[in-house]
Amino acid sequence: MAKTDLRSMDSVELEQFIIEMGEPKFRAKQLFEWIHGKHAAEFSEMTNLPKTLREKLENTAKLPQAEVVRKLVSQKDGTRKYLFALENGSVIESVLMKYEYGNTVCISTQAGCRMGCRFCASTLDGVERNLTAGEMLSQVYEIQKDCGERVSGVVLMGSGEPLDNYENVLKFLRLINDSKGQNMGQRHITLSTCGLVDKMYELAEENLQITLAVSLHAPNDGIRNSIMPISKANPMDTLLAACRAYAEKTKRRITFEYAMMQGVNDSDACARELAGRLRHMLCHVNLIPVNDVKERAFVKSSDERVRRFAAVLQEHGVETTVRRRLGSDIDAACGQLRRGYLKK
Ligand code: SAH
């Protein structure tokens, strides 16, 4: 019989599992604390559980682990990139970013991705599988163990489309926020989506205080269709209507990500068109010079062009920031560490 993954269970499910084993309810609380409070890797570590229970758990349950197979540490700013191997041999990457206000981890939600964005390395071979909630948590827990400091924020911006793995991602969000576990504030969590409109409406109903980031990367459907295939089924008018509805419902400001690609989406005319579409929305634009991906033909916009684009948006009243580049000396941008490893 397949063993049950306890790391992906919330406290209600754990309690159910423990009761079905014929054990008293309070054991579920202890288990939860071991898994999400102390980040135990093995049942044998759980010294306040009777030995007989630990043995029963060994036989029926498991704690799937993300195992570090490669690690790159930036000498400039302490950014760390991790390549993790999962239970079935899938590999994924995660990044630790050190900010003055705390440590943030960028996690993957799928091994690979099926959204097909033309500038992204994660999607080159399609999606391999969805990650479980436990595998998403493991990335945070293992990085926290490795760096020896608390991780206080998470961005779902590694490989994968979070809203294409909706149930598991929602479970992850609730588990990482649990006060008996990592107790991470929802306002320290950012979920990034390429714009799956139906799921965005669903997410708006979940009553979460997380930040929603939307990968826009274009001011109109013409340009967006040419770089993001998903845009054909989710045109910009529909997408921006969903963004407005989300901001209205949650009262949370949306972040629009905009990867600047030379000669593709970075002209003053693009900036003006974008400003026109975002006017009066509770939002802010984050400009990111596109990362070079060797399989992809896009070239990043010059610093001067990025500054000018930002200035045009700001002149039109759209709040804009330019993303600071971390870990530039260990650059293996957006899925390339994983790809390099798989191709060996
Ligand atoms: N699937 C989600 C989250 C993962 S990608 C999404 O699309 O939002 C996280 C961010 O990195 C997205 O904004 C994505 O468009 C961007 N990205 C992907 N490849 C990139 C590249 N080569 N340079 C800059 N940003 C890139």
mmCIF file of C-alpha atoms and ligand atoms in Angstrom:
data_model
loop_
_atom_site.group_PDB
_atom_site.id
_atom_site.type_symbol
_atom_site.label_atom_id
_atom_site.label_comp_id
_atom_site.label_asym_id
_atom_site.label_seq_id
_atom_site.Cartn_x
_atom_site.Cartn_y
_atom_site.Cartn_z
ATOM 1 C CA MET A 1 0.000 0.000 0.000
ATOM 2 C CA ALA A 2 1.252 3.505 -0.830
ATOM 3 C CA LYS A 3 2.429 5.401 2.235
ATOM 4 C CA THR A 4 0.519 8.539 3.230
ATOM 5 C CA ASP A 5 2.340 11.878 2.838
ATOM 6 C CA LEU A 6 1.964 13.545 6.234
ATOM 7 C CA ARG A 7 3.851 16.728 5.328
ATOM 8 C CA SER A 8 1.050 17.724 2.943
ATOM 9 C CA MET A 9 -1.714 17.321 5.540
ATOM 10 C CA ASP A 10 -3.307 20.149 7.461
ATOM 11 C CA SER A 11 -4.135 19.682 11.152
ATOM 12 C CA VAL A 12 -7.674 18.465 10.466
ATOM 13 C CA GLU A 13 -6.433 15.804 8.048
ATOM 14 C CA LEU A 14 -3.671 14.765 10.449
ATOM 15 C CA GLU A 15 -6.194 14.356 13.223
ATOM 16 C CA GLN A 16 -8.363 12.200 10.980
ATOM 17 C CA PHE A 17 -5.344 10.092 10.068
ATOM 18 C CA ILE A 18 -4.343 9.620 13.711
ATOM 19 C CA ILE A 19 -7.891 8.710 14.780
ATOM 20 C CA GLU A 20 -8.094 6.141 11.978
ATOM 21 C CA MET A 21 -4.892 4.631 13.368
ATOM 22 C CA GLY A 22 -6.698 4.196 16.688
ATOM 23 C CA GLU A 23 -4.497 6.758 18.452
ATOM 24 C CA PRO A 24 -5.576 9.595 20.743
ATOM 25 C CA LYS A 25 -6.237 12.958 19.067
ATOM 26 C CA PHE A 26 -3.449 14.866 20.824
ATOM 27 C CA ARG A 27 -0.883 12.816 18.908
ATOM 28 C CA ALA A 28 -1.920 14.725 15.780
ATOM 29 C CA LYS A 29 -0.921 18.001 17.454
ATOM 30 C CA GLN A 30 2.453 16.545 18.372
ATOM 31 C CA LEU A 31 2.971 15.301 14.836
ATOM 32 C CA PHE A 32 2.044 18.677 13.372
ATOM 33 C CA GLU A 33 4.565 20.381 15.640
ATOM 34 C CA TRP A 34 7.326 17.978 14.675
ATOM 35 C CA ILE A 35 6.650 18.352 10.974
ATOM 36 C CA HIS A 36 5.909 22.074 10.666
ATOM 37 C CA GLY A 37 7.386 23.549 13.839
ATOM 38 C CA LYS A 38 10.603 21.585 14.194
ATOM 39 C CA HIS A 39 10.918 20.452 10.573
ATOM 40 C CA ALA A 40 11.636 16.833 11.458
ATOM 41 C CA ALA A 41 12.943 14.715 8.596
ATOM 42 C CA GLU A 42 12.296 11.288 10.194
ATOM 43 C CA PHE A 43 9.732 9.756 12.531
ATOM 44 C CA SER A 44 12.623 8.513 14.681
ATOM 45 C CA GLU A 45 13.333 12.135 15.724
ATOM 46 C CA MET A 46 9.873 12.443 17.286
ATOM 47 C CA THR A 47 10.986 11.484 20.762
ATOM 48 C CA ASN A 48 7.760 12.347 22.580
ATOM 49 C CA LEU A 49 5.819 9.783 20.513
ATOM 50 C CA PRO A 50 5.850 6.217 21.848
ATOM 51 C CA LYS A 51 8.232 3.925 20.012
ATOM 52 C CA THR A 52 5.373 1.687 18.890
ATOM 53 C CA LEU A 53 3.614 4.639 17.247
ATOM 54 C CA ARG A 54 6.809 5.724 15.526
ATOM 55 C CA GLU A 55 7.174 2.220 14.115
ATOM 56 C CA LYS A 56 3.559 2.197 12.938
ATOM 57 C CA LEU A 57 4.151 5.531 11.233
ATOM 58 C CA GLU A 58 7.295 4.212 9.507
ATOM 59 C CA ASN A 59 5.151 1.477 7.973
ATOM 60 C CA THR A 60 2.173 3.525 6.876
ATOM 61 C CA ALA A 61 3.337 7.101 6.379
ATOM 62 C CA LYS A 62 6.167 9.176 4.958
ATOM 63 C CA LEU A 63 7.667 12.654 5.090
ATOM 64 C CA PRO A 64 8.801 13.322 1.514
ATOM 65 C CA GLN A 65 11.946 15.394 1.565
ATOM 66 C CA ALA A 66 13.457 17.894 -0.840
ATOM 67 C CA GLU A 67 17.145 17.012 -0.878
ATOM 68 C CA VAL A 68 19.786 19.608 -1.795
ATOM 69 C CA VAL A 69 21.800 18.353 -4.782
ATOM 70 C CA ARG A 70 23.503 21.622 -5.693
ATOM 71 C CA LYS A 71 23.942 24.982 -4.047
ATOM 72 C CA LEU A 72 25.399 28.237 -5.385
ATOM 73 C CA VAL A 73 26.168 31.077 -2.972
ATOM 74 C CA SER A 74 26.637 34.649 -4.185
ATOM 75 C CA GLN A 75 29.780 36.291 -2.849
ATOM 76 C CA LYS A 76 28.199 39.686 -3.507
ATOM 77 C CA ASP A 77 24.963 39.624 -1.567
ATOM 78 C CA GLY A 78 24.485 36.200 0.017
ATOM 79 C CA THR A 79 21.791 35.041 -2.429
ATOM 80 C CA ARG A 80 21.700 31.246 -2.551
ATOM 81 C CA LYS A 81 20.350 29.100 -5.360
ATOM 82 C CA TYR A 82 19.402 25.534 -4.545
ATOM 83 C CA LEU A 83 18.725 22.576 -6.758
ATOM 84 C CA PHE A 84 16.522 20.034 -4.957
ATOM 85 C CA ALA A 85 15.843 16.399 -5.834
ATOM 86 C CA LEU A 86 12.344 15.163 -4.995
ATOM 87 C CA GLU A 87 11.045 11.711 -4.196
ATOM 88 C CA ASN A 88 10.455 10.496 -7.758
ATOM 89 C CA GLY A 89 13.686 11.929 -9.146
ATOM 90 C CA SER A 90 12.237 15.253 -10.288
ATOM 91 C CA VAL A 91 14.524 18.215 -9.705
ATOM 92 C CA ILE A 92 13.435 21.763 -8.966
ATOM 93 C CA GLU A 93 15.104 25.005 -7.992
ATOM 94 C CA SER A 94 14.586 27.553 -5.251
ATOM 95 C CA VAL A 95 16.365 30.769 -4.319
ATOM 96 C CA LEU A 96 17.084 32.432 -0.976
ATOM 97 C CA MET A 97 17.170 36.212 -1.167
ATOM 98 C CA LYS A 98 18.498 38.252 1.736
ATOM 99 C CA TYR A 99 16.866 41.612 2.285
ATOM 100 C CA GLU A 100 17.328 44.097 5.104
ATOM 101 C CA TYR A 101 13.857 43.256 6.353
ATOM 102 C CA GLY A 102 14.342 39.495 6.289
ATOM 103 C CA ASN A 103 14.959 36.328 4.285
ATOM 104 C CA THR A 104 12.655 35.492 1.405
ATOM 105 C CA VAL A 105 12.584 32.215 -0.500
ATOM 106 C CA CYS A 106 11.470 31.867 -4.106
ATOM 107 C CA ILE A 107 9.898 28.418 -4.504
ATOM 108 C CA SER A 108 8.817 26.236 -7.411
ATOM 109 C CA THR A 109 5.241 24.983 -7.568
ATOM 110 C CA GLN A 110 5.651 22.519 -10.451
ATOM 111 C CA ALA A 111 8.572 20.616 -11.952
ATOM 112 C CA GLY A 112 8.684 22.404 -15.297
ATOM 113 C CA CYS A 113 5.728 24.390 -16.608
ATOM 114 C CA ARG A 114 3.216 24.128 -19.440
ATOM 115 C CA MET A 115 2.427 27.799 -19.983
ATOM 116 C CA GLY A 116 4.944 28.186 -22.797
ATOM 117 C CA CYS A 117 6.131 31.793 -22.256
ATOM 118 C CA ARG A 118 8.680 32.394 -25.007
ATOM 119 C CA PHE A 119 11.312 34.058 -22.806
ATOM 120 C CA CYS A 120 11.250 31.522 -19.945
ATOM 121 C CA ALA A 121 13.552 28.528 -19.467
ATOM 122 C CA SER A 122 11.236 26.611 -17.093
ATOM 123 C CA THR A 123 8.740 25.813 -19.791
ATOM 124 C CA LEU A 124 11.121 24.573 -22.521
ATOM 125 C CA ASP A 125 10.366 20.903 -21.793
ATOM 126 C CA GLY A 126 6.795 21.304 -20.603
ATOM 127 C CA VAL A 127 5.505 20.273 -17.192
ATOM 128 C CA GLU A 128 6.713 17.104 -15.523
ATOM 129 C CA ARG A 129 4.356 17.143 -12.563
ATOM 130 C CA ASN A 130 2.660 19.211 -9.875
ATOM 131 C CA LEU A 131 4.448 19.580 -6.557
ATOM 132 C CA THR A 132 2.617 18.602 -3.390
ATOM 133 C CA ALA A 133 2.061 21.126 -0.603
ATOM 134 C CA GLY A 134 4.684 19.227 1.412
ATOM 135 C CA GLU A 135 7.258 19.601 -1.353
ATOM 136 C CA MET A 136 6.645 23.341 -1.474
ATOM 137 C CA LEU A 137 7.012 23.554 2.314
ATOM 138 C CA SER A 138 10.168 21.422 2.207
ATOM 139 C CA GLN A 139 11.911 23.985 0.008
ATOM 140 C CA VAL A 140 11.352 26.614 2.711
ATOM 141 C CA TYR A 141 12.192 24.318 5.631
ATOM 142 C CA GLU A 142 15.391 22.951 4.064
ATOM 143 C CA ILE A 143 16.654 26.399 3.111
ATOM 144 C CA GLN A 144 15.951 27.651 6.616
ATOM 145 C CA LYS A 145 17.938 24.751 8.040
ATOM 146 C CA ASP A 146 20.774 25.332 5.584
ATOM 147 C CA CYS A 147 21.126 29.069 6.206
ATOM 148 C CA GLY A 148 20.443 28.852 9.927
ATOM 149 C CA GLU A 149 18.157 31.889 9.859
ATOM 150 C CA ARG A 150 14.399 32.295 9.844
ATOM 151 C CA VAL A 151 12.723 32.587 6.460
ATOM 152 C CA SER A 152 10.039 35.233 6.848
ATOM 153 C CA GLY A 153 8.777 35.587 3.291
ATOM 154 C CA VAL A 154 7.966 33.459 0.255
ATOM 155 C CA VAL A 155 7.428 34.271 -3.400
ATOM 156 C CA LEU A 156 5.824 31.668 -5.677
ATOM 157 C CA MET A 157 7.963 32.660 -8.643
ATOM 158 C CA GLY A 158 10.124 29.613 -9.273
ATOM 159 C CA SER A 159 9.249 27.138 -11.977
ATOM 160 C CA GLY A 160 5.601 26.330 -12.528
ATOM 161 C CA GLU A 161 2.310 28.172 -12.717
ATOM 162 C CA PRO A 162 0.846 28.257 -9.181
ATOM 163 C CA LEU A 163 -2.749 28.587 -10.377
ATOM 164 C CA ASP A 164 -2.278 25.517 -12.594
ATOM 165 C CA ASN A 165 -1.676 23.554 -9.351
ATOM 166 C CA TYR A 166 -4.407 25.335 -7.430
ATOM 167 C CA GLU A 167 -5.405 22.876 -4.680
ATOM 168 C CA ASN A 168 -1.861 22.081 -3.591
ATOM 169 C CA VAL A 169 -0.800 25.720 -3.682
ATOM 170 C CA LEU A 170 -3.783 26.746 -1.546
ATOM 171 C CA LYS A 171 -2.922 24.064 0.944
ATOM 172 C CA PHE A 172 0.677 25.269 1.010
ATOM 173 C CA LEU A 173 -0.470 28.851 1.675
ATOM 174 C CA ARG A 174 -2.633 27.787 4.596
ATOM 175 C CA LEU A 175 0.027 25.501 6.066
ATOM 176 C CA ILE A 176 2.894 28.005 5.913
ATOM 177 C CA ASN A 177 0.619 30.555 7.558
ATOM 178 C CA ASP A 178 -0.377 28.182 10.408
ATOM 179 C CA SER A 179 0.582 29.618 13.791
ATOM 180 C CA LYS A 180 1.719 26.174 15.001
ATOM 181 C CA GLY A 181 4.066 25.855 12.048
ATOM 182 C CA GLN A 182 6.160 28.426 10.176
ATOM 183 C CA ASN A 183 3.618 31.112 11.115
ATOM 184 C CA MET A 184 4.469 33.180 8.063
ATOM 185 C CA GLY A 185 2.354 36.299 7.649
ATOM 186 C CA GLN A 186 0.217 36.221 4.513
ATOM 187 C CA ARG A 187 1.382 39.717 3.680
ATOM 188 C CA HIS A 188 4.886 38.295 3.316
ATOM 189 C CA ILE A 189 3.735 35.909 0.598
ATOM 190 C CA THR A 190 3.515 36.747 -3.112
ATOM 191 C CA LEU A 191 1.860 34.473 -5.652
ATOM 192 C CA SER A 192 2.800 35.157 -9.257
ATOM 193 C CA THR A 193 0.585 34.079 -12.144
ATOM 194 C CA CYS A 194 0.756 34.427 -15.921
ATOM 195 C CA GLY A 195 -2.938 35.270 -15.698
ATOM 196 C CA LEU A 196 -5.296 32.273 -15.476
ATOM 197 C CA VAL A 197 -8.411 34.390 -15.227
ATOM 198 C CA ASP A 198 -10.892 31.788 -13.898
ATOM 199 C CA LYS A 199 -8.540 30.799 -11.110
ATOM 200 C CA MET A 200 -7.906 34.439 -10.214
ATOM 201 C CA TYR A 201 -11.621 34.875 -9.505
ATOM 202 C CA GLU A 202 -11.534 31.726 -7.400
ATOM 203 C CA LEU A 203 -8.486 32.993 -5.500
ATOM 204 C CA ALA A 204 -10.214 36.300 -4.776
ATOM 205 C CA GLU A 205 -12.859 34.325 -2.843
ATOM 206 C CA GLU A 206 -10.331 32.608 -0.541
ATOM 207 C CA ASN A 207 -10.084 35.526 1.824
ATOM 208 C CA LEU A 208 -6.295 35.713 1.757
ATOM 209 C CA GLN A 209 -4.071 38.690 2.437
ATOM 210 C CA ILE A 210 -1.269 37.543 0.118
ATOM 211 C CA THR A 211 0.053 39.749 -2.685
ATOM 212 C CA LEU A 212 -0.972 38.760 -6.181
ATOM 213 C CA ALA A 213 1.612 39.410 -8.889
ATOM 214 C CA VAL A 214 0.528 39.174 -12.503
ATOM 215 C CA SER A 215 3.040 38.617 -15.299
ATOM 216 C CA LEU A 216 1.855 41.147 -17.839
ATOM 217 C CA HIS A 217 4.988 41.846 -19.908
ATOM 218 C CA ALA A 218 3.067 43.672 -22.633
ATOM 219 C CA PRO A 219 0.733 46.663 -23.091
ATOM 220 C CA ASN A 220 -1.604 44.937 -25.595
ATOM 221 C CA ASP A 221 -2.788 41.559 -26.892
ATOM 222 C CA GLY A 222 -0.686 41.765 -30.064
ATOM 223 C CA ILE A 223 2.626 41.827 -28.205
ATOM 224 C CA ARG A 224 1.393 39.639 -25.373
ATOM 225 C CA ASN A 225 0.169 36.916 -27.755
ATOM 226 C CA SER A 226 3.594 36.835 -29.385
ATOM 227 C CA ILE A 227 5.433 36.128 -26.113
ATOM 228 C CA MET A 228 2.809 34.435 -23.900
ATOM 229 C CA PRO A 229 0.638 31.755 -25.555
ATOM 230 C CA ILE A 230 -1.658 31.730 -22.506
ATOM 231 C CA SER A 231 -2.728 35.235 -23.466
ATOM 232 C CA LYS A 232 -4.841 33.919 -26.365
ATOM 233 C CA ALA A 233 -7.268 32.229 -23.999
ATOM 234 C CA ASN A 234 -6.996 35.059 -21.456
ATOM 235 C CA PRO A 235 -6.951 38.349 -23.387
ATOM 236 C CA MET A 236 -5.864 41.523 -21.647
ATOM 237 C CA ASP A 237 -9.288 43.099 -21.190
ATOM 238 C CA THR A 238 -10.510 39.966 -19.443
ATOM 239 C CA LEU A 239 -7.302 39.704 -17.447
ATOM 240 C CA LEU A 240 -7.344 43.331 -16.305
ATOM 241 C CA ALA A 241 -11.016 43.031 -15.366
ATOM 242 C CA ALA A 242 -10.091 40.050 -13.175
ATOM 243 C CA CYS A 243 -7.259 42.104 -11.631
ATOM 244 C CA ARG A 244 -9.615 44.958 -10.850
ATOM 245 C CA ALA A 245 -12.108 42.556 -9.298
ATOM 246 C CA TYR A 246 -9.330 40.929 -7.259
ATOM 247 C CA ALA A 247 -8.058 44.252 -5.922
ATOM 248 C CA GLU A 248 -11.568 45.358 -5.112
ATOM 249 C CA LYS A 249 -12.474 42.165 -3.301
ATOM 250 C CA THR A 250 -9.233 41.781 -1.327
ATOM 251 C CA LYS A 251 -8.269 45.476 -1.014
ATOM 252 C CA ARG A 252 -4.760 44.321 -1.884
ATOM 253 C CA ARG A 253 -2.620 46.119 -4.427
ATOM 254 C CA ILE A 254 -1.730 44.015 -7.482
ATOM 255 C CA THR A 255 1.858 43.886 -8.699
ATOM 256 C CA PHE A 256 2.333 43.752 -12.458
ATOM 257 C CA GLU A 257 5.566 42.164 -13.570
ATOM 258 C CA TYR A 258 6.983 43.485 -16.785
ATOM 259 C CA ALA A 259 10.130 41.864 -18.214
ATOM 260 C CA MET A 260 11.806 44.409 -20.459
ATOM 261 C CA MET A 261 12.890 42.977 -23.817
ATOM 262 C CA GLN A 262 14.784 45.135 -26.257
ATOM 263 C CA GLY A 263 12.687 46.103 -29.276
ATOM 264 C CA VAL A 264 9.767 43.913 -28.163
ATOM 265 C CA ASN A 265 7.891 45.717 -25.402
ATOM 266 C CA ASP A 266 10.147 48.541 -24.215
ATOM 267 C CA SER A 267 9.296 51.648 -26.296
ATOM 268 C CA ASP A 268 7.862 54.878 -24.926
ATOM 269 C CA ALA A 269 4.705 54.104 -26.906
ATOM 270 C CA CYS A 270 4.416 50.786 -25.029
ATOM 271 C CA ALA A 271 4.829 52.600 -21.716
ATOM 272 C CA ARG A 272 2.106 55.099 -22.615
ATOM 273 C CA GLU A 273 -0.264 52.369 -23.754
ATOM 274 C CA LEU A 274 0.374 50.407 -20.571
ATOM 275 C CA ALA A 275 -0.205 53.474 -18.422
ATOM 276 C CA GLY A 276 -3.503 54.045 -20.201
ATOM 277 C CA ARG A 277 -4.696 50.555 -19.375
ATOM 278 C CA LEU A 278 -3.614 50.593 -15.737
ATOM 279 C CA ARG A 279 -4.898 54.022 -14.839
ATOM 280 C CA HIS A 280 -7.059 54.151 -11.717
ATOM 281 C CA MET A 281 -6.189 50.595 -10.721
ATOM 282 C CA LEU A 282 -4.879 49.664 -7.267
ATOM 283 C CA CYS A 283 -1.578 48.399 -8.644
ATOM 284 C CA HIS A 284 2.105 48.887 -9.112
ATOM 285 C CA VAL A 285 4.461 47.890 -11.925
ATOM 286 C CA ASN A 286 7.724 46.077 -11.340
ATOM 287 C CA LEU A 287 10.122 46.343 -14.280
ATOM 288 C CA ILE A 288 12.606 43.492 -14.719
ATOM 289 C CA PRO A 289 15.292 43.571 -17.404
ATOM 290 C CA VAL A 290 14.697 40.155 -19.027
ATOM 291 C CA ASN A 291 17.216 37.505 -18.019
ATOM 292 C CA ASP A 292 19.135 36.027 -20.904
ATOM 293 C CA VAL A 293 18.154 32.447 -21.621
ATOM 294 C CA LYS A 294 20.477 30.851 -24.108
ATOM 295 C CA GLU A 295 17.705 28.945 -25.886
ATOM 296 C CA ARG A 296 15.738 32.171 -26.229
ATOM 297 C CA ALA A 297 16.439 35.086 -28.553
ATOM 298 C CA PHE A 298 15.398 37.964 -26.285
ATOM 299 C CA VAL A 299 17.853 40.660 -25.271
ATOM 300 C CA LYS A 300 17.406 42.737 -22.141
ATOM 301 C CA SER A 301 16.634 46.437 -22.465
ATOM 302 C CA SER A 302 19.424 48.851 -21.563
ATOM 303 C CA ASP A 303 19.413 50.441 -18.103
ATOM 304 C CA GLU A 304 18.705 53.766 -19.764
ATOM 305 C CA ARG A 305 15.657 52.329 -21.580
ATOM 306 C CA VAL A 306 14.339 50.791 -18.354
ATOM 307 C CA ARG A 307 14.736 54.125 -16.537
ATOM 308 C CA ARG A 308 12.973 55.973 -19.324
ATOM 309 C CA PHE A 309 10.119 53.434 -19.441
ATOM 310 C CA ALA A 310 9.703 53.796 -15.685
ATOM 311 C CA ALA A 311 9.689 57.578 -16.005
ATOM 312 C CA VAL A 312 6.905 57.508 -18.618
ATOM 313 C CA LEU A 313 4.763 55.253 -16.413
ATOM 314 C CA GLN A 314 5.362 57.499 -13.416
ATOM 315 C CA GLU A 315 4.533 60.640 -15.387
ATOM 316 C CA HIS A 316 1.190 59.014 -16.103
ATOM 317 C CA GLY A 317 0.602 58.304 -12.427
ATOM 318 C CA VAL A 318 1.447 54.584 -12.422
ATOM 319 C CA GLU A 319 3.594 53.588 -9.483
ATOM 320 C CA THR A 320 6.689 51.817 -10.814
ATOM 321 C CA THR A 321 9.792 50.152 -9.402
ATOM 322 C CA VAL A 322 12.770 48.501 -11.080
ATOM 323 C CA ARG A 323 13.699 45.110 -9.676
ATOM 324 C CA ARG A 324 17.071 45.009 -8.005
ATOM 325 C CA ARG A 325 19.213 42.191 -9.307
ATOM 326 C CA LEU A 326 20.397 39.823 -6.602
ATOM 327 C CA GLY A 327 22.940 37.065 -7.036
ATOM 328 C CA SER A 328 24.218 38.371 -10.375
ATOM 329 C CA ASP A 329 27.488 36.452 -9.923
ATOM 330 C CA ILE A 330 25.663 33.107 -9.641
ATOM 331 C CA ASP A 331 23.202 33.855 -12.355
ATOM 332 C CA ALA A 332 21.384 30.845 -13.579
ATOM 333 C CA ALA A 333 18.169 32.655 -14.208
ATOM 334 C CA CYS A 334 14.642 31.282 -14.150
ATOM 335 C CA GLY A 335 14.952 27.551 -14.552
ATOM 336 C CA GLN A 336 18.407 27.336 -16.032
ATOM 337 C CA LEU A 337 20.068 25.632 -13.083
ATOM 338 C CA ARG A 338 17.573 22.791 -13.346
ATOM 339 C CA ARG A 339 17.933 22.599 -17.087
ATOM 340 C CA GLY A 340 21.722 22.461 -16.924
ATOM 341 C CA TYR A 341 21.451 19.604 -14.430
ATOM 342 C CA LEU A 342 18.887 17.584 -16.430
ATOM 343 C CA LYS A 343 20.881 17.857 -19.672
ATOM 344 C CA LYS A 344 24.047 16.389 -18.151
HETATM 345 N N1 SAH B 1 4.112 31.048 -13.727
HETATM 346 C C1 SAH B 1 4.138 32.200 -12.866
HETATM 347 C C2 SAH B 1 5.254 32.215 -11.842
HETATM 348 C C3 SAH B 1 6.616 31.740 -12.259
HETATM 349 S S1 SAH B 1 7.622 32.774 -13.247
HETATM 350 C C4 SAH B 1 4.125 33.468 -13.696
HETATM 351 O O1 SAH B 1 4.164 33.382 -14.911
HETATM 352 O O2 SAH B 1 4.024 34.545 -13.116
HETATM 353 C C5 SAH B 1 8.047 34.166 -12.260
HETATM 354 C C6 SAH B 1 8.287 35.424 -13.089
HETATM 355 O O3 SAH B 1 9.495 35.319 -13.851
HETATM 356 C C7 SAH B 1 7.183 35.699 -14.097
HETATM 357 O O4 SAH B 1 6.862 37.067 -14.093
HETATM 358 C C8 SAH B 1 7.833 35.313 -15.396
HETATM 359 O O5 SAH B 1 7.213 35.890 -16.503
HETATM 360 C C9 SAH B 1 9.253 35.782 -15.152
HETATM 361 N N2 SAH B 1 10.268 35.273 -16.074
HETATM 362 C C10 SAH B 1 10.346 34.081 -16.676
HETATM 363 N N3 SAH B 1 11.433 34.005 -17.473
HETATM 364 C C11 SAH B 1 12.057 35.192 -17.352
HETATM 365 C C12 SAH B 1 13.238 35.746 -17.925
HETATM 366 N N4 SAH B 1 13.986 35.059 -18.782
HETATM 367 N N5 SAH B 1 13.581 36.991 -17.562
HETATM 368 C C13 SAH B 1 12.821 37.710 -16.680
HETATM 369 N N6 SAH B 1 11.711 37.245 -16.113
HETATM 370 C C14 SAH B 1 11.320 36.002 -16.454
#
